[in-house]
Amino acid sequence: MRCMSILWAEAVKSHQHNFHNKLVYFSLLIWPALLFVTSYYSFKPFNLSATGPLSAYIETDQIILFLLTGYLAYIFFWSLVQSAWNMSYERQAGTLELIFLTPVSRITVMYARAAGNLFEAVWLFTLFTLLVLLTTGQADHIHWANVPIALLFLSISAIVWGGFLNIVFLFSRDAGILFTIFEEPMQFFSGVRIPVLAFPVWGKVIAFFFPLTYVLDIFRKLILDGAGLLQLIDQFLMLAGVLAILFTVSVLLLKKAEHHAKETGNMVLF
Amino acid sequence: MIEAKGLKKTYTISKKAGFLRKEKQKVKAVDGIDLTISEGEIVGLLGLNGAGKTTTIKMLCTLLNPTAGTISVDGLDAVCDAMAVKGLVNMIAGGERMLYWRLTGAENLRYFGKLYGLHGLELEEKISSLLSQVGLSEVSDTPVELYSKGMKQRLQIARGLINDPRYLFLDEPTLGLDVPVAKQLRETVKNLAKEQQKGILLTSHYLEEVEELCDRVYIIEKGKIVLHDTPQKITETVVNEFHVSVETRTLSALEQSKLAKGLPSCKIQFLPSSDGTILEIKAPFDPTSIIIAICVEQKISIQKLELKRPRLEDAILALAKEKSA
């Protein structure tokens, strides 16, 4: 009950504070849609036939589906990087210190913040995805029965990821480097545009460090291949392991961040 | 009761010692402070900039851990039982930060109320009552960015009361406010202590405000308490000088001599004026009754008598002068 109340409080605050202008929604659609369109047309000049290099990894006649699913999952993860970035505002405004003045569960606030931001950041692109599927005649290739469970796994993973990022930004006022790390590299190495299997070994090693890689693999197998949950048990276990590590690291970092702030008073520095 | 004993806080700061090199340096912000705050009492914490006031407040409200010493809040340890203590205290700082400007006043209170575990009708009633208490009911649905500085400060007070704290820490609450708004805030603070029995710790650079509100005052200097008493006693102890100005008819040399003899431990100046003589007297006690007695005896009519009592401001200035000397 308390968790839901805090989740709702964060969602409402986020809506009122971050999504106060209709132009924000416009950018939430235009920017990812442009990413998708530019990626799609980047593939066009290359050999996408059955003899082409990509055909070993994906169905090249379903490149739209591959990219759409990739960008949808990416937007879930990337929107929470942006949401974590807003922690800098809380630090400057002094509201971060006020949150820590209350007896609220810190870990709940961090995850509620991620969850509260997620829906509002992704619903428009999700609708766009649906629209593209319907207008390009690709909807028949989707395993609709698996869509709810796929979106559920995607959301849970994104929230665990978002909570982790919120905590990292809490720990340091100079966490802006995460923006650099997670924008283009996450998009590239997690398999959003190019299948991870197509990477050389060093690329696969880098991909291994992005939780989006594991989520996207499951997401596509559920939606595009129609795989059953039992068939994906190994992938689910792997994802569960990654999320458990992320959660454990988050809890430890959060304790360390608050302790550090109590020692140094850095929560008001910006 | 809040009881702090031997409170110390040392920060490690990095100083630039070259293009790429930094040197670590330890800075004592608070150095062995003992203080108490009881419910229903307003306690002042005074000192020059950098004396350690804000660090002390942040330790008392659990935002900072002391390097040494203990803080007990109604028997709870502020370090070990920090979460329980957070429910008993709140802090209000001066200035326009610490609010979500794009949210309305009511939305700000609703958000913070939920963090304190309030919800439903209880929360809505609390928001409505607090906004009414600070006179913001009519603008409850207006975004904070459209509030004046005084309105933002009043919303801060409401935010600080959302968890109905037993103890409230006010760090320069009237900073930059105009006179009527500051006066209104002082009334609110007085009521919180006297009617709602909240223990209040107040820091302010406006010493008249401290004199008006505080039951006791701690004066800190470089992290140490240098004086602790009521504002009146501090003033008497530190300044110990009354200034009386008396206007009379022109006094003869004999009358001047009688007055000087009657006030042997005082500094007296006789200044001619257009209507007579002005006596400027500085005394280590209130000399008005002696002056009046001599004037009656010598049949000297008093046209005007003004007693300037020493103020807390004089005491702080005297202390600062003493330290720099």
mmCIF file of C-alpha atoms in Angstrom, chain A residues 2-253:
data_model
loop_
_atom_site.group_PDB
_atom_site.id
_atom_site.type_symbol
_atom_site.label_atom_id
_atom_site.label_comp_id
_atom_site.label_asym_id
_atom_site.label_seq_id
_atom_site.Cartn_x
_atom_site.Cartn_y
_atom_site.Cartn_z
ATOM 1 C CA ARG A 2 2.755 2.408 1.045
ATOM 2 C CA CYS A 3 4.801 1.460 -2.043
ATOM 3 C CA MET A 4 1.814 2.136 -4.299
ATOM 4 C CA SER A 5 1.222 5.487 -2.624
ATOM 5 C CA ILE A 6 4.834 6.516 -3.219
ATOM 6 C CA LEU A 7 4.725 5.161 -6.778
ATOM 7 C CA TRP A 8 1.638 7.261 -7.453
ATOM 8 C CA ALA A 9 3.211 10.331 -5.783
ATOM 9 C CA GLU A 10 6.285 9.997 -8.009
ATOM 10 C CA ALA A 11 4.196 9.429 -11.132
ATOM 11 C CA VAL A 12 2.078 12.505 -10.437
ATOM 12 C CA LYS A 13 5.121 14.626 -9.586
ATOM 13 C CA SER A 14 6.858 13.463 -12.734
ATOM 14 C CA HIS A 15 3.798 14.211 -14.850
ATOM 15 C CA GLN A 16 3.417 17.691 -13.389
ATOM 16 C CA HIS A 17 7.080 18.510 -13.398
ATOM 17 C CA ASN A 18 8.590 16.838 -16.442
ATOM 18 C CA PHE A 19 5.624 16.556 -18.818
ATOM 19 C CA HIS A 20 4.164 19.997 -18.245
ATOM 20 C CA ASN A 21 4.285 21.029 -21.896
ATOM 21 C CA LYS A 22 2.670 19.375 -24.924
ATOM 22 C CA LEU A 23 5.926 19.821 -26.831
ATOM 23 C CA VAL A 24 7.503 17.293 -24.463
ATOM 24 C CA TYR A 25 5.129 14.640 -25.820
ATOM 25 C CA PHE A 26 5.908 15.729 -29.341
ATOM 26 C CA SER A 27 9.619 15.182 -28.728
ATOM 27 C CA LEU A 28 8.879 11.829 -27.096
ATOM 28 C CA LEU A 29 7.411 10.683 -30.400
ATOM 29 C CA ILE A 30 9.468 12.523 -32.966
ATOM 30 C CA TRP A 31 12.908 11.706 -31.621
ATOM 31 C CA PRO A 32 12.498 7.887 -31.394
ATOM 32 C CA ALA A 33 10.470 7.813 -34.595
ATOM 33 C CA LEU A 34 13.305 9.589 -36.403
ATOM 34 C CA LEU A 35 15.797 7.145 -34.907
ATOM 35 C CA PHE A 36 13.728 4.273 -36.251
ATOM 36 C CA VAL A 37 13.223 5.781 -39.684
ATOM 37 C CA THR A 38 16.898 6.721 -40.139
ATOM 38 C CA SER A 39 17.980 3.234 -39.064
ATOM 39 C CA TYR A 40 15.533 1.619 -41.464
ATOM 40 C CA TYR A 41 16.696 3.681 -44.420
ATOM 41 C CA SER A 42 20.352 3.118 -43.459
ATOM 42 C CA PHE A 43 19.787 -0.566 -44.184
ATOM 43 C CA LYS A 44 18.072 0.037 -47.481
ATOM 44 C CA PRO A 45 21.161 0.559 -49.692
ATOM 45 C CA PHE A 46 22.664 -2.759 -48.534
ATOM 46 C CA ASN A 47 22.015 -6.274 -49.664
ATOM 47 C CA LEU A 48 19.028 -7.428 -47.623
ATOM 48 C CA SER A 49 18.273 -10.460 -49.757
ATOM 49 C CA ALA A 50 18.582 -14.069 -48.603
ATOM 50 C CA THR A 51 22.226 -14.039 -49.717
ATOM 51 C CA GLY A 52 23.066 -10.865 -47.782
ATOM 52 C CA PRO A 53 25.238 -10.927 -44.633
ATOM 53 C CA LEU A 54 22.366 -10.024 -42.275
ATOM 54 C CA SER A 55 20.202 -12.906 -43.418
ATOM 55 C CA ALA A 56 22.277 -15.296 -41.289
ATOM 56 C CA TYR A 57 20.954 -13.565 -38.151
ATOM 57 C CA ILE A 58 17.532 -12.100 -38.893
ATOM 58 C CA GLU A 59 14.663 -12.492 -41.316
ATOM 59 C CA THR A 60 15.621 -9.673 -43.658
ATOM 60 C CA ASP A 61 12.076 -9.307 -44.935
ATOM 61 C CA GLN A 62 11.091 -8.483 -41.351
ATOM 62 C CA ILE A 63 13.697 -5.771 -40.843
ATOM 63 C CA ILE A 64 10.946 -3.318 -39.862
ATOM 64 C CA LEU A 65 9.846 -5.645 -37.065
ATOM 65 C CA PHE A 66 13.421 -6.158 -35.936
ATOM 66 C CA LEU A 67 14.024 -2.406 -35.721
ATOM 67 C CA LEU A 68 10.635 -1.563 -34.220
ATOM 68 C CA THR A 69 11.028 -4.065 -31.397
ATOM 69 C CA GLY A 70 14.618 -2.917 -30.901
ATOM 70 C CA TYR A 71 13.686 0.740 -30.634
ATOM 71 C CA LEU A 72 10.642 0.083 -28.473
ATOM 72 C CA ALA A 73 12.774 -1.751 -25.916
ATOM 73 C CA TYR A 74 15.519 0.859 -26.237
ATOM 74 C CA ILE A 75 13.071 3.706 -25.527
ATOM 75 C CA PHE A 76 11.949 1.903 -22.350
ATOM 76 C CA PHE A 77 15.561 1.841 -21.151
ATOM 77 C CA TRP A 78 16.733 5.183 -22.549
ATOM 78 C CA SER A 79 13.796 7.150 -21.102
ATOM 79 C CA LEU A 80 14.936 6.087 -17.644
ATOM 80 C CA VAL A 81 18.451 7.372 -18.315
ATOM 81 C CA GLN A 82 16.825 10.734 -19.016
ATOM 82 C CA SER A 83 14.673 10.420 -15.919
ATOM 83 C CA ALA A 84 17.742 9.695 -13.781
ATOM 84 C CA TRP A 85 19.392 12.744 -15.311
ATOM 85 C CA ASN A 86 16.634 14.830 -13.675
ATOM 86 C CA MET A 87 18.131 13.940 -10.283
ATOM 87 C CA SER A 88 20.496 16.828 -10.973
ATOM 88 C CA TYR A 89 17.491 19.149 -10.887
ATOM 89 C CA GLU A 90 16.410 17.718 -7.521
ATOM 90 C CA ARG A 91 19.919 18.306 -6.210
ATOM 91 C CA GLN A 92 19.952 21.928 -7.387
ATOM 92 C CA ALA A 93 16.469 22.643 -6.122
ATOM 93 C CA GLY A 94 17.301 21.210 -2.682
ATOM 94 C CA THR A 95 14.361 18.815 -2.929
ATOM 95 C CA LEU A 96 16.688 15.804 -2.977
ATOM 96 C CA GLU A 97 17.814 16.694 0.532
ATOM 97 C CA LEU A 98 14.191 17.069 1.603
ATOM 98 C CA ILE A 99 13.362 13.584 0.298
ATOM 99 C CA PHE A 100 16.182 12.244 2.446
ATOM 100 C CA LEU A 101 14.877 14.241 5.402
ATOM 101 C CA THR A 102 11.717 12.095 5.356
ATOM 102 C CA PRO A 103 11.548 8.556 6.754
ATOM 103 C CA VAL A 104 10.442 7.124 3.400
ATOM 104 C CA SER A 105 12.108 3.918 2.167
ATOM 105 C CA ARG A 106 14.859 5.167 -0.123
ATOM 106 C CA ILE A 107 14.871 2.116 -2.376
ATOM 107 C CA THR A 108 11.094 2.461 -2.835
ATOM 108 C CA VAL A 109 11.512 6.100 -3.904
ATOM 109 C CA MET A 110 14.238 5.190 -6.391
ATOM 110 C CA TYR A 111 12.174 2.447 -8.073
ATOM 111 C CA ALA A 112 8.916 4.394 -7.797
ATOM 112 C CA ARG A 113 10.641 7.261 -9.541
ATOM 113 C CA ALA A 114 11.667 4.957 -12.383
ATOM 114 C CA ALA A 115 8.247 3.327 -12.620
ATOM 115 C CA GLY A 116 6.451 6.648 -12.352
ATOM 116 C CA ASN A 117 8.413 8.065 -15.270
ATOM 117 C CA LEU A 118 8.319 4.998 -17.474
ATOM 118 C CA PHE A 119 4.715 4.869 -18.608
ATOM 119 C CA GLU A 120 4.537 8.511 -19.536
ATOM 120 C CA ALA A 121 7.791 8.344 -21.486
ATOM 121 C CA VAL A 122 6.941 5.302 -23.586
ATOM 122 C CA TRP A 123 3.227 5.247 -24.329
ATOM 123 C CA LEU A 124 3.465 7.495 -27.344
ATOM 124 C CA PHE A 125 6.197 5.490 -29.058
ATOM 125 C CA THR A 126 4.319 2.294 -28.193
ATOM 126 C CA LEU A 127 1.308 3.690 -30.079
ATOM 127 C CA PHE A 128 3.589 4.699 -32.942
ATOM 128 C CA THR A 129 4.920 1.129 -33.084
ATOM 129 C CA LEU A 130 1.390 -0.181 -33.249
ATOM 130 C CA LEU A 131 0.543 2.246 -36.009
ATOM 131 C CA VAL A 132 3.578 1.256 -38.083
ATOM 132 C CA LEU A 133 2.732 -2.420 -37.627
ATOM 133 C CA LEU A 134 -0.782 -1.870 -38.887
ATOM 134 C CA THR A 135 0.106 0.402 -41.790
ATOM 135 C CA THR A 136 3.005 -1.700 -43.093
ATOM 136 C CA GLY A 137 1.057 -4.944 -42.955
ATOM 137 C CA GLN A 138 3.539 -6.453 -40.487
ATOM 138 C CA ALA A 139 0.971 -7.006 -37.752
ATOM 139 C CA ASP A 140 0.360 -10.568 -38.943
ATOM 140 C CA HIS A 141 3.905 -11.546 -37.986
ATOM 141 C CA ILE A 142 3.390 -10.537 -34.360
ATOM 142 C CA HIS A 143 2.497 -13.170 -31.762
ATOM 143 C CA TRP A 144 -0.087 -11.009 -30.041
ATOM 144 C CA ALA A 145 -0.773 -13.485 -27.242
ATOM 145 C CA ASN A 146 2.792 -13.017 -26.050
ATOM 146 C CA VAL A 147 2.710 -9.213 -26.198
ATOM 147 C CA PRO A 148 1.394 -8.582 -22.632
ATOM 148 C CA ILE A 149 3.977 -10.857 -21.026
ATOM 149 C CA ALA A 150 6.746 -9.431 -23.220
ATOM 150 C CA LEU A 151 5.812 -5.872 -22.234
ATOM 151 C CA LEU A 152 5.631 -6.923 -18.591
ATOM 152 C CA PHE A 153 9.179 -8.337 -18.675
ATOM 153 C CA LEU A 154 10.371 -5.278 -20.546
ATOM 154 C CA SER A 155 8.793 -2.916 -18.006
ATOM 155 C CA ILE A 156 10.095 -4.774 -14.954
ATOM 156 C CA SER A 157 13.611 -4.914 -16.398
ATOM 157 C CA ALA A 158 13.495 -1.225 -17.332
ATOM 158 C CA ILE A 159 12.350 -0.273 -13.817
ATOM 159 C CA VAL A 160 15.169 -2.255 -12.194
ATOM 160 C CA TRP A 161 17.543 -0.545 -14.604
ATOM 161 C CA GLY A 162 16.008 2.887 -13.943
ATOM 162 C CA GLY A 163 16.235 2.447 -10.176
ATOM 163 C CA PHE A 164 19.911 1.598 -10.540
ATOM 164 C CA LEU A 165 20.544 4.714 -12.636
ATOM 165 C CA ASN A 166 18.669 6.943 -10.175
ATOM 166 C CA ILE A 167 20.939 5.678 -7.427
ATOM 167 C CA VAL A 168 24.071 6.251 -9.474
ATOM 168 C CA PHE A 169 23.007 9.851 -10.108
ATOM 169 C CA LEU A 170 22.272 10.178 -6.409
ATOM 170 C CA PHE A 171 25.773 9.103 -5.592
ATOM 171 C CA SER A 172 27.500 11.609 -7.752
ATOM 172 C CA ARG A 173 26.680 14.990 -9.191
ATOM 173 C CA ASP A 174 29.097 14.222 -12.022
ATOM 174 C CA ALA A 175 27.246 11.164 -13.327
ATOM 175 C CA GLY A 176 26.580 12.856 -16.662
ATOM 176 C CA ILE A 177 29.116 10.492 -18.221
ATOM 177 C CA LEU A 178 26.368 7.865 -18.079
ATOM 178 C CA PHE A 179 24.567 9.833 -20.741
ATOM 179 C CA THR A 180 27.532 9.369 -23.046
ATOM 180 C CA ILE A 181 27.855 5.680 -22.236
ATOM 181 C CA PHE A 182 24.207 4.792 -22.524
ATOM 182 C CA GLU A 183 23.028 6.755 -25.514
ATOM 183 C CA GLU A 184 24.800 5.530 -28.647
ATOM 184 C CA PRO A 185 26.774 2.552 -27.202
ATOM 185 C CA MET A 186 23.693 1.019 -25.549
ATOM 186 C CA GLN A 187 21.735 1.484 -28.749
ATOM 187 C CA PHE A 188 24.466 -0.139 -30.819
ATOM 188 C CA PHE A 189 25.780 -2.969 -28.642
ATOM 189 C CA SER A 190 22.456 -4.138 -27.154
ATOM 190 C CA GLY A 191 21.275 -5.266 -30.561
ATOM 191 C CA VAL A 192 18.724 -2.543 -31.192
ATOM 192 C CA ARG A 193 19.783 -2.068 -34.835
ATOM 193 C CA ILE A 194 22.151 -4.960 -35.487
ATOM 194 C CA PRO A 195 21.836 -8.457 -34.005
ATOM 195 C CA VAL A 196 24.364 -9.113 -31.255
ATOM 196 C CA LEU A 197 25.286 -12.394 -32.918
ATOM 197 C CA ALA A 198 26.611 -10.413 -35.881
ATOM 198 C CA PHE A 199 29.213 -8.703 -33.697
ATOM 199 C CA PRO A 200 32.827 -9.813 -33.394
ATOM 200 C CA VAL A 201 33.772 -11.341 -30.029
ATOM 201 C CA TRP A 202 34.822 -8.036 -28.471
ATOM 202 C CA GLY A 203 31.464 -6.543 -29.445
ATOM 203 C CA LYS A 204 29.623 -9.466 -27.862
ATOM 204 C CA VAL A 205 31.627 -8.967 -24.674
ATOM 205 C CA ILE A 206 30.540 -5.313 -24.517
ATOM 206 C CA ALA A 207 26.938 -6.310 -25.245
ATOM 207 C CA PHE A 208 27.114 -8.654 -22.253
ATOM 208 C CA PHE A 209 27.325 -5.617 -19.916
ATOM 209 C CA PHE A 210 24.056 -4.015 -21.062
ATOM 210 C CA PRO A 211 20.920 -5.496 -19.446
ATOM 211 C CA LEU A 212 18.980 -4.364 -22.515
ATOM 212 C CA THR A 213 20.785 -7.078 -24.515
ATOM 213 C CA TYR A 214 19.166 -9.870 -22.462
ATOM 214 C CA VAL A 215 15.759 -8.188 -22.373
ATOM 215 C CA LEU A 216 15.717 -7.548 -26.099
ATOM 216 C CA ASP A 217 16.627 -11.140 -26.871
ATOM 217 C CA ILE A 218 13.643 -12.409 -24.848
ATOM 218 C CA PHE A 219 11.354 -9.653 -26.099
ATOM 219 C CA ARG A 220 11.971 -10.523 -29.761
ATOM 220 C CA LYS A 221 11.744 -14.248 -29.208
ATOM 221 C CA LEU A 222 8.382 -13.828 -27.482
ATOM 222 C CA ILE A 223 6.908 -11.389 -29.958
ATOM 223 C CA LEU A 224 8.501 -12.273 -33.274
ATOM 224 C CA ASP A 225 9.198 -16.006 -32.871
ATOM 225 C CA GLY A 226 6.219 -16.804 -30.645
ATOM 226 C CA ALA A 227 8.435 -18.727 -28.235
ATOM 227 C CA GLY A 228 6.776 -20.138 -25.116
ATOM 228 C CA LEU A 229 7.943 -19.241 -21.617
ATOM 229 C CA LEU A 230 9.332 -22.733 -21.032
ATOM 230 C CA GLN A 231 11.371 -22.573 -24.216
ATOM 231 C CA LEU A 232 13.026 -19.407 -22.942
ATOM 232 C CA ILE A 233 13.764 -20.651 -19.442
ATOM 233 C CA ASP A 234 17.540 -20.307 -19.913
ATOM 234 C CA GLN A 235 17.209 -16.740 -21.144
ATOM 235 C CA PHE A 236 14.817 -15.898 -18.302
ATOM 236 C CA LEU A 237 17.221 -17.307 -15.743
ATOM 237 C CA MET A 238 20.037 -15.295 -17.268
ATOM 238 C CA LEU A 239 17.932 -12.115 -17.202
ATOM 239 C CA ALA A 240 16.814 -12.823 -13.624
ATOM 240 C CA GLY A 241 20.485 -13.209 -12.656
ATOM 241 C CA VAL A 242 21.410 -9.925 -14.311
ATOM 242 C CA LEU A 243 18.505 -8.082 -12.664
ATOM 243 C CA ALA A 244 19.329 -9.653 -9.270
ATOM 244 C CA ILE A 245 22.909 -8.407 -9.592
ATOM 245 C CA LEU A 246 21.660 -4.981 -10.634
ATOM 246 C CA PHE A 247 19.263 -4.863 -7.677
ATOM 247 C CA THR A 248 21.936 -5.987 -5.199
ATOM 248 C CA VAL A 249 24.389 -3.418 -6.519
ATOM 249 C CA SER A 250 21.637 -0.777 -6.327
ATOM 250 C CA VAL A 251 20.883 -1.547 -2.670
ATOM 251 C CA LEU A 252 24.574 -1.464 -1.753
ATOM 252 C CA LEU A 253 25.203 1.730 -3.709
#
